[in-house]
Each structure stands twice: as C-alpha cells, then as structure tokens.
Amino acid sequence: MTSVPHDNKLSPALTQQAQRAWERLDPALLGQLDESGQANLWRLLALSEYLGQVWSRDPEALAQLLLQGQLNEGAEADQYGPELATVMAGCPDETQAMARLRRYRHRALARIAARDLLNLAPVEETLALLSALAEAMVVAARDFLAAHLAPQWGVPTGAQGQPLQLMILGMGKLGGGELNFSSDIDLIFTYLENGVTQGGRRELDNQQYFIRLGQKLVNLLAQTTVDGFCYRVDMRLRPFGDAGPLVVSLAALEDYYQEQGREWERYAMVKARLLGATPTESQALHELLRPFVYRRYLDFSAIDALRRMKGLIESQLRRQALSNNIKLGRGGIREVEFVAQTYQLIRGGREPSLRQSPLRPVLAELQRLGLIDHRSHRALIEGYDLLRRVENRLQALNDSQTQTLPADPDNQLRLALAMGEDNAETLWQRIQQAMADIHQVFRDTIGAEQDEESELGGLPALWQGPGLDVDAEAILAEHGLEATLWPRIRTVRDEFSQRRTGPRGREVLDKLIPRLLQKLARQKDQESVWLRVTSVLATILTRTTYLELLLENPGAARQLVTLCAASPWIAEQLSRYPILLDELIDPVALYQPLPPEGYAAELREYLLRVPEDDLEQQMESLRQFKQAHQLRIAAADVTRVLPVMKVSDHLTWLAEAIIEQVVNLAWQQLTDRHGRPSLADEGRGFAVIAYGKLGGLELGYGSDLDLVFLHNAGAGETDGAKPIDNSHFYVKLAQRILHLFATRTASGVLYEVDTRLRPSGSAGLLVSQIDRFEEYQQQEAWTWEHQALVRARFVYGDDDLAARFAQLRRRLLCQPRDAAKLKEDVVSMRAKMRDHLDRSDKQQFDLKQGPGGITDIEFITQYLVLKEAAACPALALWSDNVRILETALAEDKLGPQAADRLIQTYIDLRDTSHHKVLAGAGGTVPLAERPDACEAVLGIWDELLGDPS
C-alpha cells in the first residue's frame, strides 16, 4: 500500500478524513504520483469531501488532473461546448442524458475546485469557468431535448417559416459570468414569436411546445439521480413568478415589463444575458430590455428601491437567525452588487459603458467616470475578490450551497487552509475588515440614517455609566422627560452592563438608548413605558441584528415606543417574539390590516417560501404569520383605526386562513402515508365547524378555538401503500390537526383548540360522520348543545358538506320546542355557569360572566333563536349575536328599545374587554365602573326569562 503524505497543518479530524478518502482511491494511480502530487492530493482530500467522492467514482478524472497536467493549467471557457457535444452525441434518451451531463459536470467541477483550493487559479478564472460550464450545460441540455422532441413535434417556426429555439436568459451571477461553485441558476425562458411546429408527426402551438421543452429542461438539470444533479433551477424571476406560464413570447415579455415591471425586476435585469443565442435573438432582447432597465434620465428612485430590498434581505436574515453570512450580511457580496447596480440603474440610461452584466468592468467604469473614488474602488474590488474566493471554497468543501462561515473548528481550519492561512482567526480578521470596508462604501452610496447627535444633547451621557459628572434631572427636563426616570435608567443600565452583548452590541445599544429616551418624551406615564420598552430590549440584547434594526430604522424605534405606551399586551408580545420587530419598519402596513380575503392569499404566498418537506419550518411560519398579523390588528385597534366589531372580524379571518393551511398540511401528511379515503365524490369529505367566539365572528386576542370535525365518507379504506379504514383516517387527520395547532415551537402554540362541543363531549369520537352528527343533535343533544349550535359556523371543507351542514343546522334550530322546558333549561344552565365562572365580588364586576354582562346577552340571543325560529326561520340564518338581534328586531320578536340596548351594551362590553386585554388587565372592572346599561340587560332578561340571579 502507498504510504500517505504528512501535513502538519491539518487537525486530527481532517487528517482522518484525508486518510479515509485516500484509501478509496486506486492504489496503482497513487503509486504513479510524485511527492508533490501526493502532497497536493492529500491536502485536497482533507479540504473537500466532494473531491474525494468524485475521484473515488472517476479515477480517470484524477489521472487527467495529476498525471496529465490539468492541475497546473486551467480549462478554456470555450472548450466545454464542444466537449459536451461529443459527450451527448448519440444519447438515446433522457435518463442517459441525465447521467452523461452529471458525470461531465463532476469531472469539470473537480478540476476547477482543485485549482481553486490550492490557490493555483485567480478568482476571475474560477468564476468565469464556473459560469461557462453552467452555460454550456444548459445549452447542451436544451439542444439535446429539442432534437429528442423533433420526431414527434417537429421544429417551432416563425411567421416566415424560420426555425426558432428556446431563448434562455441567464440571470444573477450566471448572467454576470460570476457563478460560484454550488449556485442555483436563475433562468427565464422566452422565444422570438408565435407560430406552430413543423416537420413532426403532430403540430403544436409554439408556446405549448416551448413550455413542454422548458419543463423537460428544468427536470433534466435539477432532478436528483444516483449521479446527483446538474443545477438547482429557479424560475421565479419570470413574469408573475410561479403564478405565470413557464414560457412566454418576447412580445408578451415586453408587454409585461412595460405595464407591470417592478423596481426589483429592473435590478434583476441588469444581469440578464442570453445563453447560446443567435445574433438576432440577442439584438431583439437588447432592444426590449434597454428602455425598461436604463432610463434616459438620471433615475435616483433606484436608491430607495435598493435600500428597501436591502432591508428585506436583513429582515430575512433575522427571521432565519442567520449570522456570519458573507453574501447577505452587512458588507457582504450583495452590498458590492448593490453599489454597482445602483449606479447602473441611475446613470445607465446616459452612460452606455455601464450597461453590462459582469461586476468588475462596471466597478472600473464607475471609477473612470468619477462616480466612486480610488479608495472605494479598491475596497469593493479587493473585498469582493476575497469574499467570492471564500464563498467558492466554502461550497467546494462538500458541493453545498452555503454562504455562512462555519462554526465548528475543523471546517474553520479547512476554510483557512484553502484560503492560504494557517489559522481561522487570521482569516476571520481579514473577512471582517473587508466587510467593514464594503459596508462603508455601501452606506455612502445607498445612504444611512441622519446624524442626530446634535439633537440628543446630554441624553447619551445618561447611559455612559458611572463616573460621569452629569446633572441627570436637568438633562431629562431639557428633553421633556420626568425626573423620576433617572433611577429607572440607572437600574436598567446596570442590569444591561452585566449581560454579555459583545463590543458591537454595546456600541449599538449606546447609540440606541438615547434615541429611545428622546421618543419617550411624547408619552404619558413615562416610567411604565420605559419599563415596557426595556423589557423588549432585554430579550434582544444578545441579538445585535435586532438592536441594529431599531437603530437604523428610526420609524421602527418610534413605533416600538408608541405601541408599548398604548398596550402592555403588545409590549409582552414583542418581548416574547422579537421577530415581530420586523413589522415595525413599515408603519403603513402596520396600521392597515389586510382585507377579508387577504389573509388566506397572503398566508398561501408566505408558505410558498418554505420547503414542502420542512414541517418544523412550516409550523414556525404559521405561528410567525399569526403573530405578525395579530400585532397589526392590535396596532390598528389601540389607535382606533378599527372598531371592536372589525377587530373581531379580522381576528376571525386570520384564524380561518390558518385553519385552512393547517388542514392542508395535515391532509398532505396523512395522504402521503395512507393515501386518500374512498369517497363517492371529488373533494376531501371533511369539514371544520367553528363554535363559540370563532363561530360567532367574535374572536378576541388570545381566544381559543372551539372546533368540531365532520366527514361524509361511507364504508371503505384509503388507497395508499398503507391503507386504513376511512373513519380511522379522519380520526388521524383530526389528531394531526390538533397536533399542528398545539405543538409548542420557538414561537409558541398556534392556537389552543377545544373540541369538547362535539357529540358526547370528551367521551365522543373526535370526528363525527355527518349523518351520525345529525342523529345525535336530533335525538340526544341537550338544550345547551343547541344553544351552542346557534353560534356554529362552517369554516372549512367541501361545498357539498357546507350545504349539508347549513341545512341540518337550520332544521335543528327551527324545530318546535316546549317553551316552558326551553326557558327552564336556559335559566338552569346560566345559573351553573355563573356559579362556576363569575369572578364578580363586592369590589369587582366580571364583564363576561357578571349579571347583565356579555354572557347574559348571549344567552338571551340564543333563547330567542331556539324559541322563535320555528315560526321565524330568518333567526337561524346568522351565527353572530349582533345580526341575530338585528333580525329579531326586524321580525318583531324584540322591541326597538330592547334590541338597541342589547346590541349597544354587547358591543361596548366587548370593546372594553378587548382593551382590558391589550392593557394587560383581567376581564373585571371596579364595581363602580360597571356600565349602567347592565341593569337594563337584567331587566330584559327578567322580561324574557325571569330573574337570572
């Protein structure tokens, strides 16, 4: 066996990795290597698991690299196309094409990676070759598929009968010729003009042909086989994203960008480049894009657009808890690109030399034109080169798409050695300095917050710590702050100083606190507001990105103070879930909740960003969505943008949107395992019925969900690999739904769900067959269960089930009843509830359960429905109390004075209850504050039902 080299720079773990990979290689080949070749190979095996895997499967690639001189000489960018043409010649089918393409990619990538990891290739060579390889692979795959489809469909043609091909726009780094080692490739598909295919067995419209070709192309490149994949393909930059057709004509593309093109699409199109195109195609695309991307005037609006995009990226980093990201983080690769593209969008209309995709020539032009100085140009170029080399070597370690610096010591050492450093600390210092220099240029270009130091006066001195001789009370008074704040400020300052925030965290906090104090001056009860604000800060002290969010977004800091002053409940939510701070950035969206249908649509779009197979992230996203929109509703509530009825409406629409997606997730999981239940009709045969506050469209903050599950399946079983009985399937579905609601993640529980209103309560089946449900309600249900049915409402399920439930609910509520027995049952149940739940005493009045309170009004409403609906079916139409009472008035079942008193008192009590929650208080008020209208409610109760006490 060949003796192994020794590399004293490797850690024991990296040495073991190299040893394992070495032992999988061909001994005969190893024996032919000289000492230098063995040392290079040993270092490469230690640095990259991917290279060891490639060469163990493809010894010829290793021989070409080390024995035939490929390591010392880089490939030529124009050699990939002809080589791939040879590789793909005579390829019989798509399966074989996948194998040939993937094996060629591994061999070519291994050569590029080896030269890069050993610092034998400049970064320009590496990026250019990676881009050329990707372009050649995409074009070869397209051409193979076109030839493969020709016998059946022929060739697409234009108006003059000329043959057409699929035009492929490479976007992002591929378009700029700066692709990194394990990048996704962003593509847009188009074609010159409409027409039909000719020469095949069948004729097809050009668009339909190109859509089929495009689908096959994405699959050919992206599908994972035993040989891996070629490239992950992202098509979301096309018009209308995932909602749009995969391929549109050039004319349709032009119409879209002229009529609907957005700022971020201008930014994206700066990098657009046609791959494997004819001169006619390139000219047509250039003429289409130039007026959209490059305006004739100096377009400074681009700065705001790019600043907003950068804000969104930083928000996403916080949401995903990412740090040390050399692409998206502060001073990362993206900021260099933003600087270049800012000037391209502003001045490209007047400066043709800026209309190019590659970054380096653009930066050189910016210096030549005097738009950036020599120092900025050097910071951008040198920083960009360093970060791109780090990025490539990170990804070459294991052919994985990452821009996050490793946290474990072995991978830190691997990266440092690949970068020519002996230790990780030295490399980390180089990276930090480069990113700081880049970020300074970025701030100079995009803009930073206005300097407020002069306006802060002596406030910063209050936070500088002991030893400073300051007249604290005078400084506070000068800024409109109460003198009693000073002890509170000192206490918080001393507490925070004991926390490990790091140098950057302390620096940001020292700047942020005086600005928050300044905003506190406009508030009443400043001590309480200060304590709420600092309770939020206490939860993010070690998360510098959130402190920076508040520092660099004065509007967000202002909203933090405003909302903490308005509601302790909101302050608590922000403390528990700091991710909600992102919602403070845009005040317009914060105080403007979505329209009724907006919650479901936005949640569907929100979940599209989460991988389908990542259940944990899906559950977390549902909770984050709920908390974010609940915060918006509360913000609109405390500022009186929304009245109480609308607050409940919005909380209800939010809950219904979440129910829909929870059922979808549970259904997907169950059907993947067991298949679909056998049903007579299309659909899922499943329904969710809301009772209580959700059913009555009267949901409050923190309300639980009273749900009942129904199905309409008959006998039978599911059609999957592990079939189960239909009824068992629906029970498991309901259990899964409850699990998704109740599991506690980092963002807490989604909703507390109560299913005890189902037939037979906790002793009954979790899901009822709808025929059995109706039988139970007709034959076994108690009066209180029919009272509950008054507030029942169908919130999810198939249309036929919705109609069936509406019919049975109406039939049950409209059946004749013994008036005396009904009154006795309702009064008895109300007495039991008051005995167990009423928290009123000699000092306090319970808004909900107290005499004349919310529950008394609800019972009056339910009594009217059950008593009068047989003669007046209109009373059974609605599930919410207000509309039922309005109907009772319209149908002369309730007098105008009584109806108005019940409705207005009900709304006022709920409004008070809502704001008690937001104020962090319980559901009681001092007895002296009990509304006088509650006595009138008791009078109405007495008229209808007798004395309830």
PDB file of C-alpha atoms in Angstrom, residues 310-514:
ATOM      1  CA  LYS A 310     -31.543  45.502   1.374  1.00  0.00           C
ATOM      2  CA  GLY A 311     -33.947  45.993   4.289  1.00  0.00           C
ATOM      3  CA  LEU A 312     -35.937  42.947   3.206  1.00  0.00           C
ATOM      4  CA  ILE A 313     -32.756  40.876   2.998  1.00  0.00           C
ATOM      5  CA  GLU A 314     -31.702  41.919   6.510  1.00  0.00           C
ATOM      6  CA  SER A 315     -35.218  41.099   7.745  1.00  0.00           C
ATOM      7  CA  GLN A 316     -34.946  37.626   6.201  1.00  0.00           C
ATOM      8  CA  LEU A 317     -31.559  37.106   7.875  1.00  0.00           C
ATOM      9  CA  ARG A 318     -33.116  37.901  11.233  1.00  0.00           C
ATOM     10  CA  ARG A 319     -36.099  35.634  10.589  1.00  0.00           C
ATOM     11  CA  GLN A 320     -33.848  32.727   9.698  1.00  0.00           C
ATOM     12  CA  ALA A 321     -31.474  33.521  12.583  1.00  0.00           C
ATOM     13  CA  LEU A 322     -28.548  33.696  10.120  1.00  0.00           C
ATOM     14  CA  SER A 323     -25.242  35.247  11.068  1.00  0.00           C
ATOM     15  CA  ASN A 324     -21.764  35.345   9.547  1.00  0.00           C
ATOM     16  CA  ASN A 325     -23.322  35.300   6.072  1.00  0.00           C
ATOM     17  CA  ILE A 326     -20.748  36.626   3.602  1.00  0.00           C
ATOM     18  CA  LYS A 327     -23.293  37.075   0.826  1.00  0.00           C
ATOM     19  CA  LEU A 328     -26.300  38.712   2.501  1.00  0.00           C
ATOM     20  CA  GLY A 329     -24.811  40.085   5.710  1.00  0.00           C
ATOM     21  CA  ARG A 330     -23.519  43.613   6.257  1.00  0.00           C
ATOM     22  CA  GLY A 331     -20.605  44.288   3.960  1.00  0.00           C
ATOM     23  CA  GLY A 332     -21.288  41.071   2.067  1.00  0.00           C
ATOM     24  CA  ILE A 333     -21.194  40.233  -1.633  1.00  0.00           C
ATOM     25  CA  ARG A 334     -24.727  41.533  -2.160  1.00  0.00           C
ATOM     26  CA  GLU A 335     -23.748  45.024  -0.972  1.00  0.00           C
ATOM     27  CA  VAL A 336     -20.968  45.218  -3.594  1.00  0.00           C
ATOM     28  CA  GLU A 337     -23.524  44.226  -6.241  1.00  0.00           C
ATOM     29  CA  PHE A 338     -25.975  46.817  -4.899  1.00  0.00           C
ATOM     30  CA  VAL A 339     -23.397  49.612  -5.173  1.00  0.00           C
ATOM     31  CA  ALA A 340     -22.686  48.723  -8.805  1.00  0.00           C
ATOM     32  CA  GLN A 341     -26.320  48.258  -9.740  1.00  0.00           C
ATOM     33  CA  THR A 342     -27.383  51.485  -8.034  1.00  0.00           C
ATOM     34  CA  TYR A 343     -25.170  53.478 -10.375  1.00  0.00           C
ATOM     35  CA  GLN A 344     -26.137  51.309 -13.344  1.00  0.00           C
ATOM     36  CA  LEU A 345     -29.835  51.991 -12.764  1.00  0.00           C
ATOM     37  CA  ILE A 346     -29.305  55.707 -12.033  1.00  0.00           C
ATOM     38  CA  ARG A 347     -26.887  56.525 -14.858  1.00  0.00           C
ATOM     39  CA  GLY A 348     -27.027  53.602 -17.287  1.00  0.00           C
ATOM     40  CA  GLY A 349     -29.504  55.471 -19.493  1.00  0.00           C
ATOM     41  CA  ARG A 350     -26.862  58.138 -20.203  1.00  0.00           C
ATOM     42  CA  GLU A 351     -23.679  56.076 -19.860  1.00  0.00           C
ATOM     43  CA  PRO A 352     -23.678  53.115 -22.288  1.00  0.00           C
ATOM     44  CA  SER A 353     -20.448  51.817 -20.748  1.00  0.00           C
ATOM     45  CA  LEU A 354     -22.407  50.908 -17.590  1.00  0.00           C
ATOM     46  CA  ARG A 355     -24.818  48.634 -19.493  1.00  0.00           C
ATOM     47  CA  GLN A 356     -23.017  45.365 -18.909  1.00  0.00           C
ATOM     48  CA  SER A 357     -23.552  42.359 -16.705  1.00  0.00           C
ATOM     49  CA  PRO A 358     -20.118  41.485 -15.199  1.00  0.00           C
ATOM     50  CA  LEU A 359     -19.365  43.322 -11.971  1.00  0.00           C
ATOM     51  CA  ARG A 360     -15.654  44.070 -12.312  1.00  0.00           C
ATOM     52  CA  PRO A 361     -15.860  46.077 -15.543  1.00  0.00           C
ATOM     53  CA  VAL A 362     -18.761  48.061 -14.093  1.00  0.00           C
ATOM     54  CA  LEU A 363     -16.740  48.971 -10.976  1.00  0.00           C
ATOM     55  CA  ALA A 364     -13.821  50.018 -13.217  1.00  0.00           C
ATOM     56  CA  GLU A 365     -16.164  52.236 -15.239  1.00  0.00           C
ATOM     57  CA  LEU A 366     -17.557  53.793 -12.069  1.00  0.00           C
ATOM     58  CA  GLN A 367     -14.029  54.821 -11.062  1.00  0.00           C
ATOM     59  CA  ARG A 368     -13.228  56.079 -14.583  1.00  0.00           C
ATOM     60  CA  LEU A 369     -16.370  58.196 -14.601  1.00  0.00           C
ATOM     61  CA  GLY A 370     -15.501  59.635 -11.185  1.00  0.00           C
ATOM     62  CA  LEU A 371     -18.589  58.159  -9.514  1.00  0.00           C
ATOM     63  CA  ILE A 372     -16.509  56.341  -6.903  1.00  0.00           C
ATOM     64  CA  ASP A 373     -13.002  57.259  -5.777  1.00  0.00           C
ATOM     65  CA  HIS A 374      -9.910  55.080  -5.884  1.00  0.00           C
ATOM     66  CA  ARG A 375     -10.185  54.093  -2.226  1.00  0.00           C
ATOM     67  CA  SER A 376     -13.814  52.947  -2.601  1.00  0.00           C
ATOM     68  CA  HIS A 377     -12.993  51.070  -5.801  1.00  0.00           C
ATOM     69  CA  ARG A 378     -10.158  49.259  -4.091  1.00  0.00           C
ATOM     70  CA  ALA A 379     -12.310  48.389  -1.050  1.00  0.00           C
ATOM     71  CA  LEU A 380     -15.033  46.958  -3.294  1.00  0.00           C
ATOM     72  CA  ILE A 381     -12.759  45.029  -5.664  1.00  0.00           C
ATOM     73  CA  GLU A 382     -10.434  43.572  -3.018  1.00  0.00           C
ATOM     74  CA  GLY A 383     -13.305  42.794  -0.646  1.00  0.00           C
ATOM     75  CA  TYR A 384     -15.367  41.241  -3.423  1.00  0.00           C
ATOM     76  CA  ASP A 385     -12.454  39.062  -4.557  1.00  0.00           C
ATOM     77  CA  LEU A 386     -11.822  37.862  -1.010  1.00  0.00           C
ATOM     78  CA  LEU A 387     -15.474  37.071  -0.305  1.00  0.00           C
ATOM     79  CA  ARG A 388     -16.004  35.321  -3.651  1.00  0.00           C
ATOM     80  CA  ARG A 389     -12.942  33.142  -3.019  1.00  0.00           C
ATOM     81  CA  VAL A 390     -14.212  32.347   0.479  1.00  0.00           C
ATOM     82  CA  GLU A 391     -17.672  31.571  -0.936  1.00  0.00           C
ATOM     83  CA  ASN A 392     -16.319  29.246  -3.620  1.00  0.00           C
ATOM     84  CA  ARG A 393     -14.136  27.356  -1.197  1.00  0.00           C
ATOM     85  CA  LEU A 394     -16.936  27.069   1.337  1.00  0.00           C
ATOM     86  CA  GLN A 395     -19.095  25.451  -1.323  1.00  0.00           C
ATOM     87  CA  ALA A 396     -16.314  23.285  -2.722  1.00  0.00           C
ATOM     88  CA  LEU A 397     -15.849  21.624   0.664  1.00  0.00           C
ATOM     89  CA  ASN A 398     -18.903  19.472   0.015  1.00  0.00           C
ATOM     90  CA  ASP A 399     -20.655  20.800  -3.129  1.00  0.00           C
ATOM     91  CA  SER A 400     -23.226  22.520  -0.902  1.00  0.00           C
ATOM     92  CA  GLN A 401     -24.910  25.868  -1.365  1.00  0.00           C
ATOM     93  CA  THR A 402     -23.874  27.978   1.608  1.00  0.00           C
ATOM     94  CA  GLN A 403     -22.540  31.451   2.271  1.00  0.00           C
ATOM     95  CA  THR A 404     -22.360  31.083   6.046  1.00  0.00           C
ATOM     96  CA  LEU A 405     -18.965  30.835   7.678  1.00  0.00           C
ATOM     97  CA  PRO A 406     -18.578  27.534   9.522  1.00  0.00           C
ATOM     98  CA  ALA A 407     -18.975  27.386  13.297  1.00  0.00           C
ATOM     99  CA  ASP A 408     -17.058  24.165  14.019  1.00  0.00           C
ATOM    100  CA  PRO A 409     -13.263  24.310  14.371  1.00  0.00           C
ATOM    101  CA  ASP A 410     -12.444  21.637  11.762  1.00  0.00           C
ATOM    102  CA  ASN A 411     -14.373  23.319   8.982  1.00  0.00           C
ATOM    103  CA  GLN A 412     -12.978  26.691  10.044  1.00  0.00           C
ATOM    104  CA  LEU A 413      -9.478  25.253   9.662  1.00  0.00           C
ATOM    105  CA  ARG A 414     -10.346  23.662   6.298  1.00  0.00           C
ATOM    106  CA  LEU A 415     -11.526  27.015   5.023  1.00  0.00           C
ATOM    107  CA  ALA A 416      -8.488  28.857   6.390  1.00  0.00           C
ATOM    108  CA  LEU A 417      -6.064  26.390   4.786  1.00  0.00           C
ATOM    109  CA  ALA A 418      -7.935  26.610   1.495  1.00  0.00           C
ATOM    110  CA  MET A 419      -7.535  30.397   1.696  1.00  0.00           C
ATOM    111  CA  GLY A 420      -3.792  30.138   2.325  1.00  0.00           C
ATOM    112  CA  GLU A 421      -3.949  30.936   6.038  1.00  0.00           C
ATOM    113  CA  ASP A 422      -2.578  28.787   8.843  1.00  0.00           C
ATOM    114  CA  ASN A 423      -5.412  29.502  11.277  1.00  0.00           C
ATOM    115  CA  ALA A 424      -9.044  30.533  11.238  1.00  0.00           C
ATOM    116  CA  GLU A 425      -8.590  33.667  13.370  1.00  0.00           C
ATOM    117  CA  THR A 426      -6.354  35.368  10.806  1.00  0.00           C
ATOM    118  CA  LEU A 427      -8.831  34.640   8.015  1.00  0.00           C
ATOM    119  CA  TRP A 428     -11.734  35.851  10.137  1.00  0.00           C
ATOM    120  CA  GLN A 429      -9.978  39.179  10.760  1.00  0.00           C
ATOM    121  CA  ARG A 430      -9.377  39.623   7.022  1.00  0.00           C
ATOM    122  CA  ILE A 431     -13.030  38.913   6.273  1.00  0.00           C
ATOM    123  CA  GLN A 432     -14.298  41.267   8.984  1.00  0.00           C
ATOM    124  CA  GLN A 433     -12.105  44.119   7.752  1.00  0.00           C
ATOM    125  CA  ALA A 434     -13.125  43.577   4.134  1.00  0.00           C
ATOM    126  CA  MET A 435     -16.832  43.526   5.030  1.00  0.00           C
ATOM    127  CA  ALA A 436     -16.498  46.664   7.157  1.00  0.00           C
ATOM    128  CA  ASP A 437     -14.838  48.499   4.243  1.00  0.00           C
ATOM    129  CA  ILE A 438     -17.527  47.335   1.811  1.00  0.00           C
ATOM    130  CA  HIS A 439     -20.318  48.347   4.154  1.00  0.00           C
ATOM    131  CA  GLN A 440     -18.903  51.850   4.481  1.00  0.00           C
ATOM    132  CA  VAL A 441     -18.967  52.306   0.697  1.00  0.00           C
ATOM    133  CA  PHE A 442     -22.463  50.833   0.599  1.00  0.00           C
ATOM    134  CA  ARG A 443     -23.692  53.290   3.251  1.00  0.00           C
ATOM    135  CA  ASP A 444     -22.080  56.182   1.369  1.00  0.00           C
ATOM    136  CA  THR A 445     -23.888  55.081  -1.793  1.00  0.00           C
ATOM    137  CA  ILE A 446     -27.298  53.928  -0.572  1.00  0.00           C
ATOM    138  CA  GLY A 447     -27.487  56.317   2.362  1.00  0.00           C
ATOM    139  CA  ALA A 448     -27.567  55.969   6.138  1.00  0.00           C
ATOM    140  CA  GLU A 449     -29.616  57.399   8.909  1.00  0.00           C
ATOM    141  CA  GLN A 450     -29.383  61.139   9.571  1.00  0.00           C
ATOM    142  CA  ASP A 451     -26.936  62.141  12.252  1.00  0.00           C
ATOM    143  CA  GLU A 452     -28.973  63.002  15.316  1.00  0.00           C
ATOM    144  CA  GLU A 453     -26.140  63.569  17.751  1.00  0.00           C
ATOM    145  CA  SER A 454     -26.716  67.310  17.992  1.00  0.00           C
ATOM    146  CA  GLU A 455     -30.415  66.777  18.786  1.00  0.00           C
ATOM    147  CA  LEU A 456     -29.686  64.259  21.530  1.00  0.00           C
ATOM    148  CA  GLY A 457     -27.908  66.810  23.695  1.00  0.00           C
ATOM    149  CA  GLY A 458     -26.889  65.283  27.035  1.00  0.00           C
ATOM    150  CA  LEU A 459     -29.011  62.112  26.717  1.00  0.00           C
ATOM    151  CA  PRO A 460     -26.056  59.911  25.652  1.00  0.00           C
ATOM    152  CA  ALA A 461     -24.239  60.892  28.850  1.00  0.00           C
ATOM    153  CA  LEU A 462     -27.031  59.351  30.937  1.00  0.00           C
ATOM    154  CA  TRP A 463     -26.154  55.958  29.508  1.00  0.00           C
ATOM    155  CA  GLN A 464     -22.354  56.199  29.603  1.00  0.00           C
ATOM    156  CA  GLY A 465     -22.101  54.599  33.030  1.00  0.00           C
ATOM    157  CA  PRO A 466     -20.770  55.583  36.479  1.00  0.00           C
ATOM    158  CA  GLY A 467     -18.060  58.185  36.800  1.00  0.00           C
ATOM    159  CA  LEU A 468     -19.558  60.809  34.531  1.00  0.00           C
ATOM    160  CA  ASP A 469     -20.470  64.030  36.287  1.00  0.00           C
ATOM    161  CA  VAL A 470     -23.893  64.799  34.812  1.00  0.00           C
ATOM    162  CA  ASP A 471     -26.898  66.734  36.033  1.00  0.00           C
ATOM    163  CA  ALA A 472     -29.320  63.940  35.141  1.00  0.00           C
ATOM    164  CA  GLU A 473     -32.508  65.660  36.195  1.00  0.00           C
ATOM    165  CA  ALA A 474     -31.630  68.808  34.227  1.00  0.00           C
ATOM    166  CA  ILE A 475     -30.887  66.779  31.106  1.00  0.00           C
ATOM    167  CA  LEU A 476     -34.156  64.866  31.433  1.00  0.00           C
ATOM    168  CA  ALA A 477     -36.136  68.074  31.981  1.00  0.00           C
ATOM    169  CA  GLU A 478     -34.494  69.682  28.943  1.00  0.00           C
ATOM    170  CA  HIS A 479     -35.882  66.868  26.796  1.00  0.00           C
ATOM    171  CA  GLY A 480     -39.351  66.773  28.328  1.00  0.00           C
ATOM    172  CA  LEU A 481     -38.664  63.677  30.422  1.00  0.00           C
ATOM    173  CA  GLU A 482     -39.721  63.080  34.014  1.00  0.00           C
ATOM    174  CA  ALA A 483     -37.053  63.274  36.733  1.00  0.00           C
ATOM    175  CA  THR A 484     -38.365  60.022  38.223  1.00  0.00           C
ATOM    176  CA  LEU A 485     -36.973  58.220  35.174  1.00  0.00           C
ATOM    177  CA  TRP A 486     -33.378  58.657  36.326  1.00  0.00           C
ATOM    178  CA  PRO A 487     -33.341  55.823  38.930  1.00  0.00           C
ATOM    179  CA  ARG A 488     -35.039  53.544  36.386  1.00  0.00           C
ATOM    180  CA  ILE A 489     -32.435  54.406  33.743  1.00  0.00           C
ATOM    181  CA  ARG A 490     -29.569  53.656  36.142  1.00  0.00           C
ATOM    182  CA  THR A 491     -31.118  50.335  37.162  1.00  0.00           C
ATOM    183  CA  VAL A 492     -31.564  49.182  33.572  1.00  0.00           C
ATOM    184  CA  ARG A 493     -28.099  50.437  32.640  1.00  0.00           C
ATOM    185  CA  ASP A 494     -26.510  48.444  35.460  1.00  0.00           C
ATOM    186  CA  GLU A 495     -28.545  45.327  34.600  1.00  0.00           C
ATOM    187  CA  PHE A 496     -27.654  45.512  30.905  1.00  0.00           C
ATOM    188  CA  SER A 497     -23.976  46.030  31.690  1.00  0.00           C
ATOM    189  CA  GLN A 498     -23.935  42.597  33.331  1.00  0.00           C
ATOM    190  CA  ARG A 499     -25.182  40.930  30.135  1.00  0.00           C
ATOM    191  CA  ARG A 500     -22.791  39.603  27.503  1.00  0.00           C
ATOM    192  CA  THR A 501     -23.654  41.744  24.487  1.00  0.00           C
ATOM    193  CA  GLY A 502     -20.261  41.917  22.768  1.00  0.00           C
ATOM    194  CA  PRO A 503     -18.474  45.055  21.536  1.00  0.00           C
ATOM    195  CA  ARG A 504     -20.812  45.637  18.581  1.00  0.00           C
ATOM    196  CA  GLY A 505     -23.901  45.108  20.728  1.00  0.00           C
ATOM    197  CA  ARG A 506     -22.688  47.614  23.329  1.00  0.00           C
ATOM    198  CA  GLU A 507     -21.861  50.153  20.625  1.00  0.00           C
ATOM    199  CA  VAL A 508     -25.330  49.860  19.071  1.00  0.00           C
ATOM    200  CA  LEU A 509     -27.052  49.972  22.477  1.00  0.00           C
ATOM    201  CA  ASP A 510     -25.132  53.125  23.454  1.00  0.00           C
ATOM    202  CA  LYS A 511     -26.493  54.831  20.335  1.00  0.00           C
ATOM    203  CA  LEU A 512     -29.996  53.385  20.546  1.00  0.00           C
ATOM    204  CA  ILE A 513     -30.935  54.141  24.181  1.00  0.00           C
ATOM    205  CA  PRO A 514     -30.634  57.950  23.909  1.00  0.00           C
TER     206      PRO A 514
END
